[in-house]
Amino acid sequence: MPGPPGVRSARNNLDRGRVRLYRDGGAWRSTVLDVSLTGIRIVRPRDFFPIDAADFDLELQVDALPPLAARAVLVRLAAEDVALRFERLSIEVEHALRGLIHHLGRPGNALADDEPLSGLP
């Protein structure tokens, strides 16, 4: 799914990524459309109806790698997708996210079976 007009394209298509959002006892699962060091765009979950630009706890999972946890703020809500901006990332999470974006940014988004992702815990 292409990004909406006006959204920067310096992101990585993360078609193998899944995300979980948590807020006030609610939890939603979705698929990642793209990700950068500043934010993430996901498919809008069917039952996702936030009433404000709320903070969420977010967990990003790609393949069998350890999940990355962050806080994120809702910045755009559309019929088909949702954009969130990361709050301050820990050094460890930022480093892991950089490695993930770098490795998955290769043509075909493929890793060799024996190739580790550097920087991941």
PDB file of C-alpha atoms in Angstrom:
ATOM      1  CA  MET A   1       0.000   0.000   0.000  1.00  0.00           C
ATOM      2  CA  PRO A   2       1.611   3.310  -1.038  1.00  0.00           C
ATOM      3  CA  GLY A   3       1.899   6.057   1.521  1.00  0.00           C
ATOM      4  CA  PRO A   4      -0.540   8.937   1.617  1.00  0.00           C
ATOM      5  CA  PRO A   5       0.357  12.241  -0.070  1.00  0.00           C
ATOM      6  CA  GLY A   6       2.712  14.369   1.983  1.00  0.00           C
ATOM      7  CA  VAL A   7       4.161  11.491   4.008  1.00  0.00           C
ATOM      8  CA  ARG A   8       7.939  11.243   3.736  1.00  0.00           C
ATOM      9  CA  SER A   9       9.093   8.179   1.868  1.00  0.00           C
ATOM     10  CA  ALA A  10      12.459   7.792   3.666  1.00  0.00           C
ATOM     11  CA  ARG A  11      11.091   4.749   5.385  1.00  0.00           C
ATOM     12  CA  ASN A  12      11.431   1.024   5.044  1.00  0.00           C
ATOM     13  CA  ASN A  13       8.686  -1.272   3.827  1.00  0.00           C
ATOM     14  CA  LEU A  14       8.514  -3.848   6.588  1.00  0.00           C
ATOM     15  CA  ASP A  15       6.108  -6.388   5.139  1.00  0.00           C
ATOM     16  CA  ARG A  16       7.267  -9.038   7.612  1.00  0.00           C
ATOM     17  CA  GLY A  17       6.603  -6.808  10.611  1.00  0.00           C
ATOM     18  CA  ARG A  18       3.766  -7.087  13.088  1.00  0.00           C
ATOM     19  CA  VAL A  19       2.897  -4.581  15.766  1.00  0.00           C
ATOM     20  CA  ARG A  20       0.910  -4.579  18.975  1.00  0.00           C
ATOM     21  CA  LEU A  21      -0.473  -1.396  20.501  1.00  0.00           C
ATOM     22  CA  TYR A  22      -1.533  -1.088  24.132  1.00  0.00           C
ATOM     23  CA  ARG A  23      -3.410   1.706  25.901  1.00  0.00           C
ATOM     24  CA  ASP A  24      -5.698   1.892  28.925  1.00  0.00           C
ATOM     25  CA  GLY A  25      -6.360  -1.833  29.009  1.00  0.00           C
ATOM     26  CA  GLY A  26      -6.981  -2.035  25.257  1.00  0.00           C
ATOM     27  CA  ALA A  27      -4.785  -3.991  22.875  1.00  0.00           C
ATOM     28  CA  TRP A  28      -4.646  -4.063  19.079  1.00  0.00           C
ATOM     29  CA  ARG A  29      -2.624  -6.080  16.556  1.00  0.00           C
ATOM     30  CA  SER A  30      -1.719  -4.959  13.087  1.00  0.00           C
ATOM     31  CA  THR A  31       0.684  -5.245  10.169  1.00  0.00           C
ATOM     32  CA  VAL A  32       3.505  -2.774   9.609  1.00  0.00           C
ATOM     33  CA  LEU A  33       3.380  -0.817   6.359  1.00  0.00           C
ATOM     34  CA  ASP A  34       6.606   1.111   6.866  1.00  0.00           C
ATOM     35  CA  VAL A  35       8.933   2.243   9.617  1.00  0.00           C
ATOM     36  CA  SER A  36      11.627   4.852  10.227  1.00  0.00           C
ATOM     37  CA  LEU A  37      13.650   5.988  13.219  1.00  0.00           C
ATOM     38  CA  THR A  38      10.958   8.576  13.956  1.00  0.00           C
ATOM     39  CA  GLY A  39       7.776   6.609  13.481  1.00  0.00           C
ATOM     40  CA  ILE A  40       5.738   3.792  12.061  1.00  0.00           C
ATOM     41  CA  ARG A  41       2.756   3.395   9.734  1.00  0.00           C
ATOM     42  CA  ILE A  42       0.468   0.397  10.215  1.00  0.00           C
ATOM     43  CA  VAL A  43      -2.727  -1.030   8.792  1.00  0.00           C
ATOM     44  CA  ARG A  44      -5.579   0.380  10.855  1.00  0.00           C
ATOM     45  CA  PRO A  45      -6.949  -2.322  13.143  1.00  0.00           C
ATOM     46  CA  ARG A  46     -10.649  -2.944  12.576  1.00  0.00           C
ATOM     47  CA  ASP A  47     -11.671  -1.972  16.121  1.00  0.00           C
ATOM     48  CA  PHE A  48      -9.252   0.968  16.550  1.00  0.00           C
ATOM     49  CA  PHE A  49     -11.148   4.162  17.428  1.00  0.00           C
ATOM     50  CA  PRO A  50      -8.984   6.423  19.630  1.00  0.00           C
ATOM     51  CA  ILE A  51     -10.612   9.714  20.568  1.00  0.00           C
ATOM     52  CA  ASP A  52      -7.437  11.793  20.821  1.00  0.00           C
ATOM     53  CA  ALA A  53      -3.753  11.925  19.892  1.00  0.00           C
ATOM     54  CA  ALA A  54      -2.974   9.435  22.609  1.00  0.00           C
ATOM     55  CA  ASP A  55       0.215   7.758  23.745  1.00  0.00           C
ATOM     56  CA  PHE A  56       0.520   4.029  23.145  1.00  0.00           C
ATOM     57  CA  ASP A  57       2.902   1.320  24.218  1.00  0.00           C
ATOM     58  CA  LEU A  58       4.065  -0.337  21.033  1.00  0.00           C
ATOM     59  CA  GLU A  59       5.759  -3.675  20.409  1.00  0.00           C
ATOM     60  CA  LEU A  60       7.318  -4.310  16.995  1.00  0.00           C
ATOM     61  CA  GLN A  61       7.953  -7.927  16.013  1.00  0.00           C
ATOM     62  CA  VAL A  62       9.787  -9.011  12.859  1.00  0.00           C
ATOM     63  CA  ASP A  63      10.147 -12.709  12.111  1.00  0.00           C
ATOM     64  CA  ALA A  64      11.672 -14.556  15.079  1.00  0.00           C
ATOM     65  CA  LEU A  65      13.718 -11.570  16.279  1.00  0.00           C
ATOM     66  CA  PRO A  66      13.241 -10.226  19.803  1.00  0.00           C
ATOM     67  CA  PRO A  67      10.439  -7.626  19.899  1.00  0.00           C
ATOM     68  CA  LEU A  68      11.296  -3.933  20.105  1.00  0.00           C
ATOM     69  CA  ALA A  69       9.289  -1.918  22.632  1.00  0.00           C
ATOM     70  CA  ALA A  70       8.658   1.831  22.450  1.00  0.00           C
ATOM     71  CA  ARG A  71       6.192   4.562  23.345  1.00  0.00           C
ATOM     72  CA  ALA A  72       4.442   6.196  20.404  1.00  0.00           C
ATOM     73  CA  VAL A  73       1.987   9.038  19.836  1.00  0.00           C
ATOM     74  CA  LEU A  74      -0.852   8.861  17.325  1.00  0.00           C
ATOM     75  CA  VAL A  75      -0.229  11.520  14.666  1.00  0.00           C
ATOM     76  CA  ARG A  76      -2.583  10.471  11.864  1.00  0.00           C
ATOM     77  CA  LEU A  77      -5.654   8.292  11.686  1.00  0.00           C
ATOM     78  CA  ALA A  78      -7.045   7.381   8.275  1.00  0.00           C
ATOM     79  CA  ALA A  79      -9.592   4.852   7.092  1.00  0.00           C
ATOM     80  CA  GLU A  80      -6.956   2.301   6.069  1.00  0.00           C
ATOM     81  CA  ASP A  81      -3.829   3.197   8.025  1.00  0.00           C
ATOM     82  CA  VAL A  82      -2.485   4.755  11.218  1.00  0.00           C
ATOM     83  CA  ALA A  83       0.709   6.771  11.708  1.00  0.00           C
ATOM     84  CA  LEU A  84       2.477   6.972  15.048  1.00  0.00           C
ATOM     85  CA  ARG A  85       5.549   8.964  16.066  1.00  0.00           C
ATOM     86  CA  PHE A  86       8.004   7.327  18.428  1.00  0.00           C
ATOM     87  CA  GLU A  87       8.661   9.019  21.733  1.00  0.00           C
ATOM     88  CA  ARG A  88      12.286   9.138  22.837  1.00  0.00           C
ATOM     89  CA  LEU A  89      13.786   5.742  21.996  1.00  0.00           C
ATOM     90  CA  SER A  90      16.294   4.125  24.314  1.00  0.00           C
ATOM     91  CA  ILE A  91      19.789   3.831  22.880  1.00  0.00           C
ATOM     92  CA  GLU A  92      19.373   0.062  22.657  1.00  0.00           C
ATOM     93  CA  VAL A  93      16.055   0.241  20.796  1.00  0.00           C
ATOM     94  CA  GLU A  94      17.320   2.957  18.430  1.00  0.00           C
ATOM     95  CA  HIS A  95      20.416   0.887  17.628  1.00  0.00           C
ATOM     96  CA  ALA A  96      18.331  -2.237  17.029  1.00  0.00           C
ATOM     97  CA  LEU A  97      15.860  -0.317  14.849  1.00  0.00           C
ATOM     98  CA  ARG A  98      18.715   1.144  12.784  1.00  0.00           C
ATOM     99  CA  GLY A  99      20.063  -2.362  12.214  1.00  0.00           C
ATOM    100  CA  LEU A 100      16.638  -3.666  11.279  1.00  0.00           C
ATOM    101  CA  ILE A 101      16.006  -0.852   8.787  1.00  0.00           C
ATOM    102  CA  HIS A 102      19.489  -1.222   7.298  1.00  0.00           C
ATOM    103  CA  HIS A 103      19.246  -4.980   6.796  1.00  0.00           C
ATOM    104  CA  LEU A 104      15.649  -5.063   5.604  1.00  0.00           C
ATOM    105  CA  GLY A 105      16.281  -2.165   3.227  1.00  0.00           C
ATOM    106  CA  ARG A 106      18.147  -4.449   0.860  1.00  0.00           C
ATOM    107  CA  PRO A 107      16.560  -5.343  -2.475  1.00  0.00           C
ATOM    108  CA  GLY A 108      13.988  -8.004  -1.835  1.00  0.00           C
ATOM    109  CA  ASN A 109      14.034  -7.319   1.912  1.00  0.00           C
ATOM    110  CA  ALA A 110      15.881 -10.608   2.379  1.00  0.00           C
ATOM    111  CA  LEU A 111      18.459 -11.817   4.864  1.00  0.00           C
ATOM    112  CA  ALA A 112      20.624 -14.849   4.393  1.00  0.00           C
ATOM    113  CA  ASP A 113      19.483 -17.664   6.678  1.00  0.00           C
ATOM    114  CA  ASP A 114      22.696 -17.504   8.716  1.00  0.00           C
ATOM    115  CA  GLU A 115      23.058 -13.702   8.733  1.00  0.00           C
ATOM    116  CA  PRO A 116      22.500 -12.086  12.131  1.00  0.00           C
ATOM    117  CA  LEU A 117      21.056  -8.616  12.557  1.00  0.00           C
ATOM    118  CA  SER A 118      23.719  -6.544  14.247  1.00  0.00           C
ATOM    119  CA  GLY A 119      22.691  -4.530  17.257  1.00  0.00           C
ATOM    120  CA  LEU A 120      19.747  -6.660  18.247  1.00  0.00           C
ATOM    121  CA  PRO A 121      19.710  -7.929  21.813  1.00  0.00           C
TER     122      PRO A 121
END
